[in-house]
Amino acid sequence: MTISNRQQKTHTETGNPHWIEWLTGIVSTVLVLALLSWIGREALVADSKPPNLTVKILRIEQAGALYRVDIELENSGPSTAAAVRVVGKVTPQSVLSETAEVTFDFAPAESRTKGALYFRTDPRSNPIELTPSGFTEP
Amino acid sequence: MRDAIVAYALGILTSAAILTLLGIVMEDQPPREWIGKIALQAVPASIGALLGRSQLGGQQDDDKEQEPAEEASTSYTGELFMMAVGALFLNLNIAPTEEVIAISYKMTHWHSMATIVISILLMHAFVYAAKFRGTHTLAGKAPAWHALVRFTLPGYVVTSLISVCVLWTFGRLDDASLAQAMMSMIVLNFPGAVGAASARLVLRDRP
């Protein structure tokens, strides 16, 4: 219970609170300490290692005259990469290879991000290669 | 109840007007998008309308309030709810920006630990130490850490819940790892904590 004194415009917290206030307080203290110690542990283990980027194909679909390749960029490293460029190359046997590229604003640490590339050549019947080609530190 | 409905209606109207003025609601967009944008913007706008009323409201209203009771009591859940409203108000204004996420990417874990500690200290100082109008004091000889455990830390947890809800609403938690989600939450908790603390000073239960 909080008593508000309107003359002085101040609140006075009561001296003998209900047990539920202490219960809430203790649970909250435990939660905040757990958050702090978890981040502290991460800080000791994780920092200063570079991002670790891999690209995989989720699915290939025909989209009008083009082929859409849905991709997933996974960063399994402990730090975030920004402006990640992913280049895809489809190499048909007879003609020149076709490349497409996409830039992901961020590849957050230990997270996955989705995107897509478009090709004129059908990547289902020709070899396709996907590589992350560079990133910046955020 | 009537106040709340009027405030929400005003929130919707001003949001619609301002979003149209700034070219965010355009006629070439589907109505679904208009409604979504206005509905989202109306939440902080209506809280702002209530805030404006409680802070700048008419004089007669205050006189009426002064008479019946010299001491008004606010329940514990009331205090926590006010903190939630305060946190929601600031968070909804800040969470849609790209910066929250960008800052959380730049921060190291040490930075985020410091941010948690500073958010909590700021929250506590705002309500108990700084001599603002509506400041809180502890009764009798209760040690200072009582208020920290009973009010400030639960307030921080409430703020965290609100931050997670707001981040989720704006799709900021999609595909993010738990660690990354926590980092974004901690960044958003910083303004949220200030909002929660100031709500305790500003908002009152009606006697």
mmCIF file of C-alpha atoms in Angstrom:
data_model
loop_
_atom_site.group_PDB
_atom_site.id
_atom_site.type_symbol
_atom_site.label_atom_id
_atom_site.label_comp_id
_atom_site.label_asym_id
_atom_site.label_seq_id
_atom_site.Cartn_x
_atom_site.Cartn_y
_atom_site.Cartn_z
ATOM 1 C CA MET A 1 0.000 0.000 0.000
ATOM 2 C CA THR A 2 1.134 3.461 -0.808
ATOM 3 C CA ILE A 3 -0.297 6.444 0.982
ATOM 4 C CA SER A 4 -0.424 9.631 -0.977
ATOM 5 C CA ASN A 5 -0.524 12.878 0.910
ATOM 6 C CA ARG A 6 -2.090 15.476 -1.292
ATOM 7 C CA GLN A 7 -1.085 18.445 0.821
ATOM 8 C CA GLN A 8 2.610 17.681 0.518
ATOM 9 C CA LYS A 9 2.284 16.067 -2.875
ATOM 10 C CA THR A 10 4.330 13.071 -1.774
ATOM 11 C CA HIS A 11 3.615 9.374 -1.383
ATOM 12 C CA THR A 12 4.645 7.439 1.673
ATOM 13 C CA GLU A 13 5.225 3.721 1.265
ATOM 14 C CA THR A 14 3.713 1.836 4.170
ATOM 15 C CA GLY A 15 6.034 0.333 6.791
ATOM 16 C CA ASN A 16 4.352 -3.074 7.017
ATOM 17 C CA PRO A 17 3.585 -4.229 3.486
ATOM 18 C CA HIS A 18 1.443 -7.176 2.463
ATOM 19 C CA TRP A 19 3.345 -10.417 1.955
ATOM 20 C CA ILE A 20 2.493 -10.320 -1.771
ATOM 21 C CA GLU A 21 4.691 -7.219 -2.129
ATOM 22 C CA TRP A 22 7.649 -9.095 -0.699
ATOM 23 C CA LEU A 23 6.920 -12.135 -2.856
ATOM 24 C CA THR A 24 6.772 -9.984 -6.017
ATOM 25 C CA GLY A 25 9.900 -8.186 -4.871
ATOM 26 C CA ILE A 26 11.865 -11.357 -4.269
ATOM 27 C CA VAL A 27 10.788 -12.959 -7.551
ATOM 28 C CA SER A 28 11.733 -9.756 -9.391
ATOM 29 C CA THR A 29 15.115 -9.578 -7.668
ATOM 30 C CA VAL A 30 15.817 -13.164 -8.677
ATOM 31 C CA LEU A 31 14.798 -12.430 -12.291
ATOM 32 C CA VAL A 32 16.965 -9.305 -12.544
ATOM 33 C CA LEU A 33 19.950 -11.093 -10.978
ATOM 34 C CA ALA A 34 19.416 -14.037 -13.332
ATOM 35 C CA LEU A 35 19.396 -11.674 -16.332
ATOM 36 C CA LEU A 36 22.564 -9.941 -15.121
ATOM 37 C CA SER A 37 24.416 -13.170 -14.431
ATOM 38 C CA TRP A 38 23.364 -14.730 -17.716
ATOM 39 C CA ILE A 39 24.626 -11.710 -19.652
ATOM 40 C CA GLY A 40 27.750 -11.689 -17.524
ATOM 41 C CA ARG A 41 28.415 -15.304 -18.448
ATOM 42 C CA GLU A 42 27.804 -14.522 -22.146
ATOM 43 C CA ALA A 43 30.190 -11.576 -21.851
ATOM 44 C CA LEU A 44 32.951 -13.795 -20.524
ATOM 45 C CA VAL A 45 32.414 -16.522 -23.105
ATOM 46 C CA ALA A 46 31.322 -14.789 -26.248
ATOM 47 C CA ASP A 47 32.831 -11.408 -27.019
ATOM 48 C CA SER A 48 35.477 -10.703 -29.633
ATOM 49 C CA LYS A 49 34.814 -13.747 -31.812
ATOM 50 C CA PRO A 50 33.838 -12.872 -35.415
ATOM 51 C CA PRO A 51 30.476 -13.639 -37.037
ATOM 52 C CA ASN A 52 30.210 -17.030 -38.698
ATOM 53 C CA LEU A 53 28.017 -16.773 -41.791
ATOM 54 C CA THR A 54 26.477 -19.570 -43.811
ATOM 55 C CA VAL A 55 23.823 -19.443 -46.524
ATOM 56 C CA LYS A 56 21.393 -22.183 -47.363
ATOM 57 C CA ILE A 57 18.623 -22.603 -49.906
ATOM 58 C CA LEU A 58 15.148 -22.946 -48.484
ATOM 59 C CA ARG A 59 13.201 -23.421 -51.707
ATOM 60 C CA ILE A 60 13.213 -22.563 -55.396
ATOM 61 C CA GLU A 61 10.050 -21.425 -57.124
ATOM 62 C CA GLN A 62 9.129 -20.055 -60.504
ATOM 63 C CA ALA A 63 7.916 -16.454 -60.230
ATOM 64 C CA GLY A 64 6.640 -15.309 -63.599
ATOM 65 C CA ALA A 65 9.541 -15.246 -66.062
ATOM 66 C CA LEU A 66 12.057 -15.532 -63.228
ATOM 67 C CA TYR A 67 13.035 -18.090 -60.623
ATOM 68 C CA ARG A 68 12.993 -17.071 -56.994
ATOM 69 C CA VAL A 69 15.461 -18.729 -54.654
ATOM 70 C CA ASP A 70 14.510 -18.274 -51.007
ATOM 71 C CA ILE A 71 17.617 -18.231 -48.891
ATOM 72 C CA GLU A 72 18.409 -18.194 -45.225
ATOM 73 C CA LEU A 73 21.482 -16.495 -43.848
ATOM 74 C CA GLU A 74 22.603 -17.979 -40.583
ATOM 75 C CA ASN A 75 25.066 -16.325 -38.277
ATOM 76 C CA SER A 76 26.213 -18.896 -35.753
ATOM 77 C CA GLY A 77 28.915 -16.615 -34.359
ATOM 78 C CA PRO A 78 28.538 -14.555 -31.185
ATOM 79 C CA SER A 79 28.766 -11.119 -32.824
ATOM 80 C CA THR A 80 26.503 -9.361 -35.296
ATOM 81 C CA ALA A 81 27.445 -8.616 -38.905
ATOM 82 C CA ALA A 82 26.011 -5.668 -40.832
ATOM 83 C CA ALA A 83 25.557 -5.120 -44.578
ATOM 84 C CA VAL A 84 26.135 -8.795 -45.392
ATOM 85 C CA ARG A 85 26.329 -9.407 -49.123
ATOM 86 C CA VAL A 86 25.284 -12.746 -50.471
ATOM 87 C CA VAL A 87 26.158 -13.627 -54.050
ATOM 88 C CA GLY A 88 24.419 -16.437 -55.906
ATOM 89 C CA LYS A 89 25.760 -17.919 -59.130
ATOM 90 C CA VAL A 90 23.952 -20.261 -61.480
ATOM 91 C CA THR A 91 26.195 -21.919 -64.045
ATOM 92 C CA PRO A 92 24.471 -23.557 -67.015
ATOM 93 C CA GLN A 93 26.676 -25.806 -69.150
ATOM 94 C CA SER A 94 26.139 -24.072 -72.489
ATOM 95 C CA VAL A 95 25.978 -20.329 -71.717
ATOM 96 C CA LEU A 96 27.677 -17.853 -69.384
ATOM 97 C CA SER A 97 26.913 -18.017 -65.701
ATOM 98 C CA GLU A 98 24.348 -15.713 -64.156
ATOM 99 C CA THR A 99 24.873 -13.999 -60.834
ATOM 100 C CA ALA A 100 22.443 -12.304 -58.473
ATOM 101 C CA GLU A 101 23.194 -10.633 -55.195
ATOM 102 C CA VAL A 102 21.383 -9.346 -52.152
ATOM 103 C CA THR A 103 22.478 -7.305 -49.116
ATOM 104 C CA PHE A 104 21.168 -8.132 -45.664
ATOM 105 C CA ASP A 105 21.146 -5.066 -43.393
ATOM 106 C CA PHE A 106 22.024 -7.188 -40.401
ATOM 107 C CA ALA A 107 22.851 -10.771 -39.580
ATOM 108 C CA PRO A 108 22.311 -10.733 -35.806
ATOM 109 C CA ALA A 109 24.439 -12.958 -33.613
ATOM 110 C CA GLU A 110 23.180 -16.531 -33.332
ATOM 111 C CA SER A 111 20.181 -15.762 -35.512
ATOM 112 C CA ARG A 112 18.761 -16.511 -38.925
ATOM 113 C CA THR A 113 17.581 -13.976 -41.503
ATOM 114 C CA LYS A 114 15.611 -14.735 -44.646
ATOM 115 C CA GLY A 115 15.837 -13.250 -48.121
ATOM 116 C CA ALA A 116 15.568 -14.180 -51.791
ATOM 117 C CA LEU A 117 17.500 -14.009 -55.049
ATOM 118 C CA TYR A 118 16.053 -13.916 -58.591
ATOM 119 C CA PHE A 119 17.529 -15.681 -61.594
ATOM 120 C CA ARG A 120 16.503 -15.949 -65.230
ATOM 121 C CA THR A 121 18.161 -19.348 -65.522
ATOM 122 C CA ASP A 122 16.409 -22.214 -63.828
ATOM 123 C CA PRO A 123 18.500 -23.028 -60.731
ATOM 124 C CA ARG A 124 16.707 -26.344 -60.302
ATOM 125 C CA SER A 125 18.293 -27.888 -63.376
ATOM 126 C CA ASN A 126 21.649 -26.092 -63.206
ATOM 127 C CA PRO A 127 24.341 -25.969 -60.520
ATOM 128 C CA ILE A 128 23.831 -23.090 -58.070
ATOM 129 C CA GLU A 129 26.394 -21.682 -55.672
ATOM 130 C CA LEU A 130 25.672 -19.285 -52.792
ATOM 131 C CA THR A 131 28.368 -17.486 -50.818
ATOM 132 C CA PRO A 132 28.436 -14.615 -48.338
ATOM 133 C CA SER A 133 30.870 -12.170 -49.940
ATOM 134 C CA GLY A 134 31.484 -9.657 -47.165
ATOM 135 C CA PHE A 135 30.157 -7.759 -44.190
ATOM 136 C CA THR A 136 30.843 -4.710 -42.040
ATOM 137 C CA GLU A 137 30.849 -4.351 -38.275
ATOM 138 C CA PRO A 138 27.617 -2.748 -37.098
ATOM 139 C CA MET B 1 -14.542 5.024 -18.123
ATOM 140 C CA ARG B 2 -15.968 7.963 -20.041
ATOM 141 C CA ASP B 3 -12.573 9.690 -19.841
ATOM 142 C CA ALA B 4 -10.867 6.637 -21.242
ATOM 143 C CA ILE B 5 -13.230 6.394 -24.208
ATOM 144 C CA VAL B 6 -12.937 10.103 -24.974
ATOM 145 C CA ALA B 7 -9.143 9.879 -24.730
ATOM 146 C CA TYR B 8 -9.070 6.872 -27.051
ATOM 147 C CA ALA B 9 -11.359 8.607 -29.568
ATOM 148 C CA LEU B 10 -9.110 11.677 -29.489
ATOM 149 C CA GLY B 11 -6.112 9.416 -29.887
ATOM 150 C CA ILE B 12 -7.604 7.839 -32.997
ATOM 151 C CA LEU B 13 -8.596 11.184 -34.515
ATOM 152 C CA THR B 14 -5.262 12.914 -33.894
ATOM 153 C CA SER B 15 -3.334 9.853 -35.075
ATOM 154 C CA ALA B 16 -5.373 9.727 -38.284
ATOM 155 C CA ALA B 17 -4.858 13.467 -38.829
ATOM 156 C CA ILE B 18 -1.119 13.447 -38.179
ATOM 157 C CA LEU B 19 -0.391 10.256 -40.116
ATOM 158 C CA THR B 20 -2.266 11.763 -43.072
ATOM 159 C CA LEU B 21 -0.454 15.087 -42.700
ATOM 160 C CA LEU B 22 2.949 13.392 -42.789
ATOM 161 C CA GLY B 23 2.020 11.260 -45.787
ATOM 162 C CA ILE B 24 2.259 8.006 -43.873
ATOM 163 C CA VAL B 25 -1.377 7.147 -44.539
ATOM 164 C CA MET B 26 -1.843 7.478 -48.313
ATOM 165 C CA GLU B 27 -4.840 6.823 -50.489
ATOM 166 C CA ASP B 28 -2.999 4.286 -52.627
ATOM 167 C CA GLN B 29 -2.549 1.970 -49.653
ATOM 168 C CA PRO B 30 -5.099 -0.669 -48.750
ATOM 169 C CA PRO B 31 -7.522 0.267 -45.918
ATOM 170 C CA ARG B 32 -6.105 -2.592 -43.857
ATOM 171 C CA GLU B 33 -2.854 -0.639 -43.669
ATOM 172 C CA TRP B 34 -4.573 2.638 -42.682
ATOM 173 C CA ILE B 35 -6.371 0.909 -39.853
ATOM 174 C CA GLY B 36 -3.265 -0.880 -38.656
ATOM 175 C CA LYS B 37 -1.165 2.282 -38.575
ATOM 176 C CA ILE B 38 -3.837 4.374 -36.903
ATOM 177 C CA ALA B 39 -4.651 1.661 -34.359
ATOM 178 C CA LEU B 40 -1.009 1.370 -33.385
ATOM 179 C CA GLN B 41 -0.452 5.109 -33.165
ATOM 180 C CA ALA B 42 -3.688 5.627 -31.225
ATOM 181 C CA VAL B 43 -2.350 3.726 -28.210
ATOM 182 C CA PRO B 44 0.425 6.168 -27.224
ATOM 183 C CA ALA B 45 -1.707 9.076 -28.461
ATOM 184 C CA SER B 46 -4.570 8.215 -26.118
ATOM 185 C CA ILE B 47 -2.218 7.697 -23.177
ATOM 186 C CA GLY B 48 -0.815 11.112 -24.066
ATOM 187 C CA ALA B 49 -4.348 12.546 -24.060
ATOM 188 C CA LEU B 50 -4.950 11.185 -20.547
ATOM 189 C CA LEU B 51 -1.566 12.485 -19.440
ATOM 190 C CA GLY B 52 -2.369 15.928 -20.820
ATOM 191 C CA ARG B 53 -5.623 15.919 -18.930
ATOM 192 C CA SER B 54 -4.088 14.877 -15.622
ATOM 193 C CA GLN B 55 -1.267 17.401 -15.921
ATOM 194 C CA LEU B 56 -2.904 20.364 -17.601
ATOM 195 C CA GLY B 57 -6.526 19.608 -16.712
ATOM 196 C CA GLY B 58 -9.042 22.217 -15.599
ATOM 197 C CA GLN B 59 -8.797 23.916 -12.231
ATOM 198 C CA GLN B 60 -12.316 23.071 -11.044
ATOM 199 C CA ASP B 61 -11.521 19.436 -11.366
ATOM 200 C CA ASP B 62 -8.579 19.736 -9.035
ATOM 201 C CA ASP B 63 -10.629 21.590 -6.423
ATOM 202 C CA LYS B 64 -13.209 18.873 -6.407
ATOM 203 C CA GLU B 65 -10.508 16.306 -5.861
ATOM 204 C CA GLN B 66 -8.815 18.155 -3.040
ATOM 205 C CA GLU B 67 -11.868 18.293 -0.810
ATOM 206 C CA PRO B 68 -12.940 14.739 -0.056
ATOM 207 C CA ALA B 69 -9.674 13.166 1.003
ATOM 208 C CA GLU B 70 -6.346 14.487 2.112
ATOM 209 C CA GLU B 71 -4.720 11.142 1.806
ATOM 210 C CA ALA B 72 -5.246 8.988 -1.223
ATOM 211 C CA SER B 73 -3.973 5.471 -1.304
ATOM 212 C CA THR B 74 -2.829 3.627 -4.357
ATOM 213 C CA SER B 75 -2.752 -0.138 -4.250
ATOM 214 C CA TYR B 76 0.384 -2.110 -4.946
ATOM 215 C CA THR B 77 -1.055 -3.516 -8.159
ATOM 216 C CA GLY B 78 -2.059 0.058 -9.026
ATOM 217 C CA GLU B 79 1.560 1.158 -8.723
ATOM 218 C CA LEU B 80 2.746 -1.723 -10.925
ATOM 219 C CA PHE B 81 0.008 -0.963 -13.447
ATOM 220 C CA MET B 82 1.015 2.698 -13.581
ATOM 221 C CA MET B 83 4.590 1.650 -14.223
ATOM 222 C CA ALA B 84 3.378 -0.587 -17.050
ATOM 223 C CA VAL B 85 1.448 2.327 -18.593
ATOM 224 C CA GLY B 86 4.438 4.658 -18.289
ATOM 225 C CA ALA B 87 6.753 2.105 -19.868
ATOM 226 C CA LEU B 88 4.242 1.372 -22.646
ATOM 227 C CA PHE B 89 3.878 5.069 -23.442
ATOM 228 C CA LEU B 90 7.600 5.677 -23.988
ATOM 229 C CA ASN B 91 8.291 2.256 -25.521
ATOM 230 C CA LEU B 92 5.586 2.575 -28.153
ATOM 231 C CA ASN B 93 7.160 5.835 -29.267
ATOM 232 C CA ILE B 94 10.664 4.444 -29.451
ATOM 233 C CA ALA B 95 10.296 0.792 -30.473
ATOM 234 C CA PRO B 96 9.237 1.422 -34.114
ATOM 235 C CA THR B 97 12.587 3.085 -34.878
ATOM 236 C CA GLU B 98 15.448 1.087 -36.353
ATOM 237 C CA GLU B 99 17.825 2.474 -33.726
ATOM 238 C CA VAL B 100 16.796 0.180 -30.879
ATOM 239 C CA ILE B 101 17.910 -2.835 -32.871
ATOM 240 C CA ALA B 102 20.963 -1.105 -34.322
ATOM 241 C CA ILE B 103 22.115 -0.043 -30.832
ATOM 242 C CA SER B 104 21.620 -3.541 -29.467
ATOM 243 C CA TYR B 105 23.852 -4.879 -32.258
ATOM 244 C CA LYS B 106 26.589 -2.389 -31.453
ATOM 245 C CA MET B 107 26.567 -2.983 -27.707
ATOM 246 C CA THR B 108 28.807 -5.538 -26.086
ATOM 247 C CA HIS B 109 27.505 -7.624 -23.204
ATOM 248 C CA TRP B 110 29.371 -5.366 -20.762
ATOM 249 C CA HIS B 111 27.499 -2.352 -22.115
ATOM 250 C CA SER B 112 24.180 -4.088 -21.653
ATOM 251 C CA MET B 113 24.993 -5.061 -18.067
ATOM 252 C CA ALA B 114 25.820 -1.443 -17.325
ATOM 253 C CA THR B 115 22.567 -0.382 -19.020
ATOM 254 C CA ILE B 116 20.535 -2.671 -16.751
ATOM 255 C CA VAL B 117 22.185 -1.299 -13.615
ATOM 256 C CA ILE B 118 21.834 2.317 -14.742
ATOM 257 C CA SER B 119 18.180 1.842 -15.764
ATOM 258 C CA ILE B 120 17.375 0.483 -12.293
ATOM 259 C CA LEU B 121 19.319 3.204 -10.486
ATOM 260 C CA LEU B 122 17.677 5.885 -12.598
ATOM 261 C CA MET B 123 14.249 4.427 -11.913
ATOM 262 C CA HIS B 124 14.899 4.356 -8.189
ATOM 263 C CA ALA B 125 16.434 7.814 -8.043
ATOM 264 C CA PHE B 126 13.599 9.299 -10.077
ATOM 265 C CA VAL B 127 10.982 8.195 -7.568
ATOM 266 C CA TYR B 128 12.784 8.214 -4.223
ATOM 267 C CA ALA B 129 15.819 10.461 -4.365
ATOM 268 C CA ALA B 130 15.021 13.411 -6.614
ATOM 269 C CA LYS B 131 12.662 15.853 -4.933
ATOM 270 C CA PHE B 132 10.082 16.066 -7.696
ATOM 271 C CA ARG B 133 6.437 16.725 -7.049
ATOM 272 C CA GLY B 134 4.803 13.403 -6.254
ATOM 273 C CA THR B 135 8.017 11.895 -4.945
ATOM 274 C CA HIS B 136 7.756 8.778 -2.783
ATOM 275 C CA THR B 137 9.157 8.248 0.703
ATOM 276 C CA LEU B 138 9.288 5.248 2.967
ATOM 277 C CA ALA B 139 7.303 5.218 6.186
ATOM 278 C CA GLY B 140 9.138 5.256 9.507
ATOM 279 C CA LYS B 141 12.456 3.494 9.824
ATOM 280 C CA ALA B 142 12.210 1.061 6.925
ATOM 281 C CA PRO B 143 15.626 0.711 5.308
ATOM 282 C CA ALA B 144 16.072 2.100 1.808
ATOM 283 C CA TRP B 145 16.522 -1.268 0.131
ATOM 284 C CA HIS B 146 12.897 -2.146 1.001
ATOM 285 C CA ALA B 147 11.669 0.243 -1.668
ATOM 286 C CA LEU B 148 14.210 -1.143 -4.139
ATOM 287 C CA VAL B 149 12.998 -4.718 -3.661
ATOM 288 C CA ARG B 150 9.289 -3.965 -3.310
ATOM 289 C CA PHE B 151 8.868 -1.366 -6.046
ATOM 290 C CA THR B 152 11.863 -0.630 -8.260
ATOM 291 C CA LEU B 153 12.906 -4.177 -9.168
ATOM 292 C CA PRO B 154 9.310 -5.360 -9.833
ATOM 293 C CA GLY B 155 8.989 -2.158 -11.874
ATOM 294 C CA TYR B 156 11.990 -3.179 -13.948
ATOM 295 C CA VAL B 157 10.495 -6.620 -14.516
ATOM 296 C CA VAL B 158 7.174 -5.048 -15.562
ATOM 297 C CA THR B 159 9.082 -2.737 -17.919
ATOM 298 C CA SER B 160 10.875 -5.754 -19.386
ATOM 299 C CA LEU B 161 7.577 -7.516 -20.063
ATOM 300 C CA ILE B 162 6.209 -4.412 -21.761
ATOM 301 C CA SER B 163 9.387 -4.080 -23.834
ATOM 302 C CA VAL B 164 9.156 -7.674 -25.005
ATOM 303 C CA CYS B 165 5.467 -7.219 -25.928
ATOM 304 C CA VAL B 166 6.181 -4.023 -27.843
ATOM 305 C CA LEU B 167 9.212 -5.490 -29.642
ATOM 306 C CA TRP B 168 7.153 -8.514 -30.580
ATOM 307 C CA THR B 169 4.337 -6.259 -31.873
ATOM 308 C CA PHE B 170 6.769 -4.538 -34.210
ATOM 309 C CA GLY B 171 8.219 -7.856 -35.369
ATOM 310 C CA ARG B 172 11.625 -7.118 -33.854
ATOM 311 C CA LEU B 173 11.900 -10.534 -32.253
ATOM 312 C CA ASP B 174 11.303 -12.569 -35.409
ATOM 313 C CA ASP B 175 14.140 -14.985 -36.052
ATOM 314 C CA ALA B 176 16.249 -13.392 -33.316
ATOM 315 C CA SER B 177 18.077 -15.604 -30.875
ATOM 316 C CA LEU B 178 17.198 -15.386 -27.186
ATOM 317 C CA ALA B 179 20.404 -13.473 -26.488
ATOM 318 C CA GLN B 180 19.629 -10.943 -29.215
ATOM 319 C CA ALA B 181 16.048 -10.522 -28.026
ATOM 320 C CA MET B 182 17.302 -9.870 -24.492
ATOM 321 C CA MET B 183 19.748 -7.247 -25.773
ATOM 322 C CA SER B 184 16.970 -5.414 -27.634
ATOM 323 C CA MET B 185 14.808 -5.650 -24.533
ATOM 324 C CA ILE B 186 17.554 -4.135 -22.387
ATOM 325 C CA VAL B 187 18.015 -1.224 -24.809
ATOM 326 C CA LEU B 188 14.275 -0.527 -24.850
ATOM 327 C CA ASN B 189 14.076 -0.920 -21.072
ATOM 328 C CA PHE B 190 16.265 2.154 -20.651
ATOM 329 C CA PRO B 191 13.629 4.643 -21.865
ATOM 330 C CA GLY B 192 10.919 2.304 -20.566
ATOM 331 C CA ALA B 193 12.323 2.506 -17.037
ATOM 332 C CA VAL B 194 12.277 6.297 -17.126
ATOM 333 C CA GLY B 195 8.682 6.164 -18.375
ATOM 334 C CA ALA B 196 7.691 3.733 -15.647
ATOM 335 C CA ALA B 197 9.297 5.837 -12.926
ATOM 336 C CA SER B 198 7.807 9.100 -14.134
ATOM 337 C CA ALA B 199 4.363 7.506 -14.351
ATOM 338 C CA ARG B 200 4.593 6.828 -10.614
ATOM 339 C CA LEU B 201 5.211 10.517 -10.014
ATOM 340 C CA VAL B 202 2.660 11.834 -12.451
ATOM 341 C CA LEU B 203 -0.285 9.448 -12.427
ATOM 342 C CA ARG B 204 -2.505 8.999 -9.398
ATOM 343 C CA ASP B 205 -5.469 6.847 -8.582
ATOM 344 C CA ARG B 206 -8.555 8.950 -8.093
ATOM 345 C CA PRO B 207 -9.586 8.997 -4.425
#
